[in-house]
Structures are given as C-alpha cells and as structure tokens.
Amino acid sequence: MQESDKKDFAQLFQGVMAVYGKDMTQALLRIWFAALKEYDVPALTSAFTAWVQNPDEGRFPPKPGDIRRMIEGSTGDRALMAWTKVDRTIRQVGSNYSVAFDDPVIHRVIEDMGGWIRLASIGTEKDLEFAGQEFVKRFRAFALAGGVSQFPGYLIGVAEADNNAKGYGGKPPALRLIGDEKRAARVVKLGGTQPTLAISGATSVAALIERGSEQGRLPAQ
C-alpha cells in the first residue's frame, strides 16, 4: 500500500473492527497500516474477509500476523516453497550463472550456507536433500524474525567468479532473474550490488528496476 491507500484501508479496518465490537483508534490504524503496508488493499480485503468467515479463528479479532498468514501461508509453507524454487534453479540453471531470486531471504540464507556456487554444485541427491533441510530451517528463522534488512543483491556464479579471478571483473555480469522478475529486480536494487540484468522481453532493465524500487526491509515472499 501507498499513503494514498490509507483512507481505503481505514474504511476496511474500521469495518472489520466493527464486526467484533471494537473501536478503531488512529494509533491502532497506524500500527496495522505499517504492519501490512507491503500488501495491496484487494489482497487485504480478501484476507480479512476470509478471517471473518472462518468458523473457528474468526470468532476472535485478528492480529497483523494472522492476516499476513492468511495471505502468505505459514512460515513452514513459505520455506518449503522457497526451497522448491531454489532446487529447480539448481537443476535448470546450475552454478555457472549468477542469479537473483525474488525473495531477499533466499539470498541471505544461501549466502550464509556458503554461497550459490557451493550450493548449486552439490553432487548427490542425498547431499542436496540435507542442504534443503538446512535451507528450510534457516529460512523459517529469518521469516519468523520478519525478514532481512541486509542481503546480497545477487548470488555470484562460476563464470563471474572466474572472470573476477582473471581480472575481468570490470564488466558487469549477465544475471538470471528467478521467479517474479519485478520483485527480483527490487532485490538486486536494494541488495549489495547492481549487475547488468539479462531479461527476456521488451521491458527495459531501467524501467523494471525503477518501477520496482522501494525503501527499507523486504519481507519474505
């Protein structure tokens, strides 16, 4: 949401609070708006409606975390979905390319596990399974903490690492965007580096990044 959405959100939130016989204060509105501002009003409307209609949980007023969970699923679900995306990229793209995922938590976890080259070069299915379990555990920890504020903008692959070692590091690397390209471009912009993006289609890189730019913490996707 943007500041211009605050009026629509206030009307939505006031209606939900009225269902539970609660009053909406400006202080409460500010807290909820800040907690849910990465979502748009239609998504929040659907989530609040689903909560109110739930015969079990809907008996009580929701907390911000309840609405986030209605939209995104549990941290365990998100961690497994993130690993599925990483596992598919390992198999289809491999360690040679530098990559940028659409979730900064993925970057942070992979960096903490030794980097993209190390992870994508795992040779056996058993070792990859163990790596997946470690990834999910680390991802869930960051997700429960609310996301990450520091993360690499992209993950270096073998080709770029070799070029850097040979002194060819002045040329920005081509980069594979994984998942939602707009969000992956935001991750690149807000992370530690801004390499050249290799994107198929007519959308220019500059326009893609400019439209997706935002400030502050990026939550887990």
Coordinates of C-alpha atoms in Angstrom, one line a residue:
M1 CA 0.0 0.0 0.0
Q2 CA 0.9 3.6 -0.5
E3 CA 0.0 6.6 1.6
S4 CA -2.8 7.2 -0.8
D5 CA -4.3 3.9 0.1
K6 CA -4.6 4.8 3.8
K7 CA -8.2 6.0 3.5
D8 CA -9.4 2.8 1.8
F9 CA -7.5 0.7 4.4
A10 CA -9.0 2.7 7.2
Q11 CA -12.5 2.0 5.9
L12 CA -11.7 -1.7 5.6
F13 CA -10.1 -1.9 9.0
Q14 CA -12.9 0.0 10.7
G15 CA -15.5 -2.4 9.2
V16 CA -13.6 -5.4 10.5
M17 CA -13.2 -3.9 13.9
A18 CA -17.0 -3.2 14.0
V19 CA -17.7 -6.9 13.4
Y20 CA -16.0 -7.6 16.7
G21 CA -17.5 -4.6 18.5
K22 CA -14.1 -2.8 18.7
D23 CA -13.4 0.8 18.0
M24 CA -10.6 1.9 15.6
T25 CA -8.2 4.5 17.0
Q26 CA -5.7 6.4 14.9
A27 CA -2.8 4.8 16.9
L28 CA -4.2 1.3 16.1
L29 CA -4.7 2.2 12.5
R30 CA -1.0 3.4 12.2
I31 CA 0.3 0.1 13.7
W32 CA -1.8 -2.0 11.4
F33 CA -1.0 0.0 8.3
A34 CA 2.7 -0.2 9.0
A35 CA 2.5 -4.0 9.7
L36 CA 0.6 -4.7 6.4
K37 CA 1.8 -2.0 4.0
E38 CA 3.6 -4.4 1.6
Y39 CA 0.2 -5.8 0.6
D40 CA -2.4 -4.1 -1.6
V41 CA -5.9 -3.3 -0.5
P42 CA -7.6 -6.0 -2.6
A43 CA -5.4 -8.7 -1.1
L44 CA -6.1 -7.4 2.4
T45 CA -9.8 -7.3 1.8
S46 CA -9.7 -10.9 0.8
A47 CA -7.7 -11.9 3.8
F48 CA -9.8 -10.0 6.3
T49 CA -13.0 -11.5 4.7
A50 CA -11.5 -15.0 4.9
W51 CA -10.7 -14.4 8.6
V52 CA -14.1 -13.1 9.5
Q53 CA -15.8 -16.1 7.7
N54 CA -13.6 -18.7 9.4
P55 CA -15.9 -20.5 11.9
D56 CA -13.0 -21.2 14.3
E57 CA -10.4 -18.4 14.2
G58 CA -12.9 -15.9 13.0
R59 CA -14.6 -15.9 16.4
F60 CA -11.9 -13.5 17.6
P61 CA -10.4 -10.3 16.3
P62 CA -7.3 -10.9 14.1
K63 CA -3.8 -9.8 14.8
P64 CA -1.5 -8.5 12.0
G65 CA 0.4 -11.8 11.9
D66 CA -2.9 -13.6 11.3
I67 CA -3.6 -11.5 8.2
R68 CA -0.1 -12.0 6.9
R69 CA -0.5 -15.7 7.4
M70 CA -3.8 -15.7 5.5
I71 CA -2.1 -14.0 2.6
E72 CA 1.3 -15.8 2.6
G73 CA 0.7 -19.1 4.4
S74 CA 2.7 -20.3 7.4
T75 CA 6.5 -19.8 7.6
G76 CA 6.9 -23.5 7.0
D77 CA 4.9 -23.3 3.8
R78 CA 6.9 -20.4 2.6
A79 CA 10.2 -22.0 3.4
L80 CA 9.3 -25.2 1.5
M81 CA 8.1 -23.1 -1.5
A82 CA 11.3 -21.1 -1.4
W83 CA 13.4 -24.3 -1.4
T84 CA 11.4 -25.7 -4.3
K85 CA 12.3 -22.6 -6.3
V86 CA 16.0 -22.9 -5.3
D87 CA 16.1 -26.6 -6.1
R88 CA 14.5 -26.1 -9.5
T89 CA 17.0 -23.3 -10.3
I90 CA 19.9 -25.6 -9.3
R91 CA 18.7 -28.2 -11.7
Q92 CA 17.7 -26.0 -14.6
V93 CA 20.2 -23.1 -14.4
G94 CA 23.1 -24.5 -12.4
S95 CA 26.1 -22.9 -10.7
N96 CA 27.6 -21.3 -13.8
Y97 CA 25.2 -18.3 -13.9
S98 CA 24.9 -15.6 -11.4
V99 CA 21.3 -15.5 -10.2
A100 CA 18.9 -13.2 -8.4
F101 CA 15.8 -14.6 -6.7
D102 CA 12.6 -12.7 -6.0
D103 CA 13.0 -13.1 -2.2
P104 CA 15.9 -11.5 -0.3
V105 CA 15.6 -14.1 2.4
I106 CA 16.7 -16.7 -0.2
H107 CA 19.8 -14.7 -0.9
R108 CA 20.6 -14.3 2.8
V109 CA 20.2 -18.0 3.5
I110 CA 22.2 -19.1 0.5
E111 CA 25.0 -16.7 1.4
D112 CA 25.1 -18.0 5.0
M113 CA 25.3 -21.6 3.6
G114 CA 28.4 -20.8 1.6
G115 CA 27.1 -19.1 -1.5
W116 CA 25.4 -20.1 -4.8
I117 CA 28.4 -21.8 -6.3
R118 CA 28.8 -24.2 -3.4
L119 CA 25.1 -24.9 -3.1
A120 CA 24.4 -25.4 -6.8
S121 CA 27.5 -27.6 -7.2
I122 CA 26.3 -30.3 -4.7
G123 CA 26.8 -33.6 -6.4
T124 CA 24.4 -36.1 -4.9
E125 CA 20.7 -36.2 -4.3
K126 CA 21.2 -37.2 -0.7
D127 CA 23.5 -34.2 0.0
L128 CA 21.1 -31.9 -1.8
E129 CA 18.3 -33.2 0.4
F130 CA 20.3 -32.4 3.5
A131 CA 21.1 -29.0 2.1
G132 CA 17.3 -28.4 1.6
Q133 CA 16.6 -29.3 5.2
E134 CA 19.2 -26.8 6.3
F135 CA 17.8 -24.2 4.0
V136 CA 14.3 -24.6 5.2
K137 CA 15.4 -24.3 8.9
R138 CA 17.4 -21.1 8.2
F139 CA 14.6 -19.6 6.1
R140 CA 12.0 -20.2 8.7
A141 CA 14.2 -18.5 11.3
F142 CA 14.5 -15.4 9.2
A143 CA 10.8 -15.4 8.3
L144 CA 9.8 -15.6 11.9
A145 CA 12.0 -12.6 12.6
G146 CA 10.1 -10.6 10.0
G147 CA 12.5 -10.8 7.0
V148 CA 16.0 -9.5 6.4
S149 CA 17.5 -6.0 6.2
Q150 CA 20.9 -7.0 4.9
F151 CA 21.4 -9.3 1.9
P152 CA 23.4 -9.6 -1.3
G153 CA 21.8 -8.1 -4.3
Y154 CA 22.5 -11.3 -6.3
L155 CA 24.4 -14.6 -6.0
I156 CA 27.6 -15.0 -7.9
G157 CA 28.0 -17.9 -10.3
V158 CA 31.1 -19.7 -11.6
A159 CA 31.5 -17.7 -14.7
E160 CA 31.6 -14.4 -12.9
A161 CA 33.9 -15.7 -10.2
D162 CA 36.3 -17.0 -12.8
N163 CA 36.3 -13.6 -14.6
N164 CA 36.9 -11.8 -11.3
A165 CA 39.8 -14.1 -10.6
K166 CA 41.3 -13.4 -14.0
G167 CA 41.0 -9.6 -13.6
Y168 CA 38.0 -9.2 -15.9
G169 CA 35.7 -8.0 -13.0
G170 CA 35.1 -4.6 -14.5
K171 CA 32.4 -5.8 -16.9
P172 CA 29.0 -6.3 -15.1
P173 CA 27.9 -9.9 -15.3
A174 CA 24.8 -11.1 -17.0
L175 CA 22.2 -12.2 -14.4
R176 CA 19.4 -14.7 -14.4
L177 CA 16.3 -13.3 -12.6
I178 CA 14.4 -16.2 -10.9
G179 CA 10.7 -16.0 -10.0
D180 CA 8.8 -12.7 -10.3
E181 CA 11.2 -10.5 -12.4
K182 CA 9.9 -7.2 -11.0
R183 CA 10.5 -8.3 -7.4
A184 CA 13.8 -9.9 -8.3
A185 CA 14.9 -6.5 -9.8
R186 CA 13.9 -4.9 -6.5
V187 CA 16.1 -7.3 -4.6
V188 CA 19.0 -6.5 -6.9
K189 CA 18.5 -2.8 -6.3
L190 CA 18.2 -3.0 -2.6
G191 CA 21.0 -5.5 -2.1
G192 CA 24.7 -5.0 -2.1
T193 CA 25.3 -5.0 -5.9
Q194 CA 23.7 -3.9 -9.1
P195 CA 24.9 -6.1 -12.0
T196 CA 23.6 -6.0 -15.6
L197 CA 20.3 -7.8 -15.8
A198 CA 19.7 -10.3 -18.6
I199 CA 15.9 -10.2 -19.1
S200 CA 14.0 -11.6 -22.0
G201 CA 11.1 -9.5 -23.4
A202 CA 10.6 -5.8 -24.3
T203 CA 10.7 -4.4 -20.8
S204 CA 13.9 -2.3 -20.2
V205 CA 16.0 -3.0 -17.2
A206 CA 16.0 0.6 -16.1
A207 CA 12.2 0.7 -16.2
L208 CA 11.9 -2.6 -14.4
I209 CA 14.1 -1.5 -11.6
E210 CA 12.6 2.0 -11.4
R211 CA 9.0 0.7 -11.1
G212 CA 10.0 -1.8 -8.5
S213 CA 12.2 0.4 -6.3
E214 CA 11.2 0.7 -2.7
Q215 CA 12.8 1.6 0.6
G216 CA 13.6 -0.4 3.8
R217 CA 13.1 -4.0 4.7
L218 CA 11.9 -6.6 2.2
P219 CA 9.8 -9.3 3.8
A220 CA 10.0 -13.0 3.0
Q221 CA 7.9 -13.9 -0.1

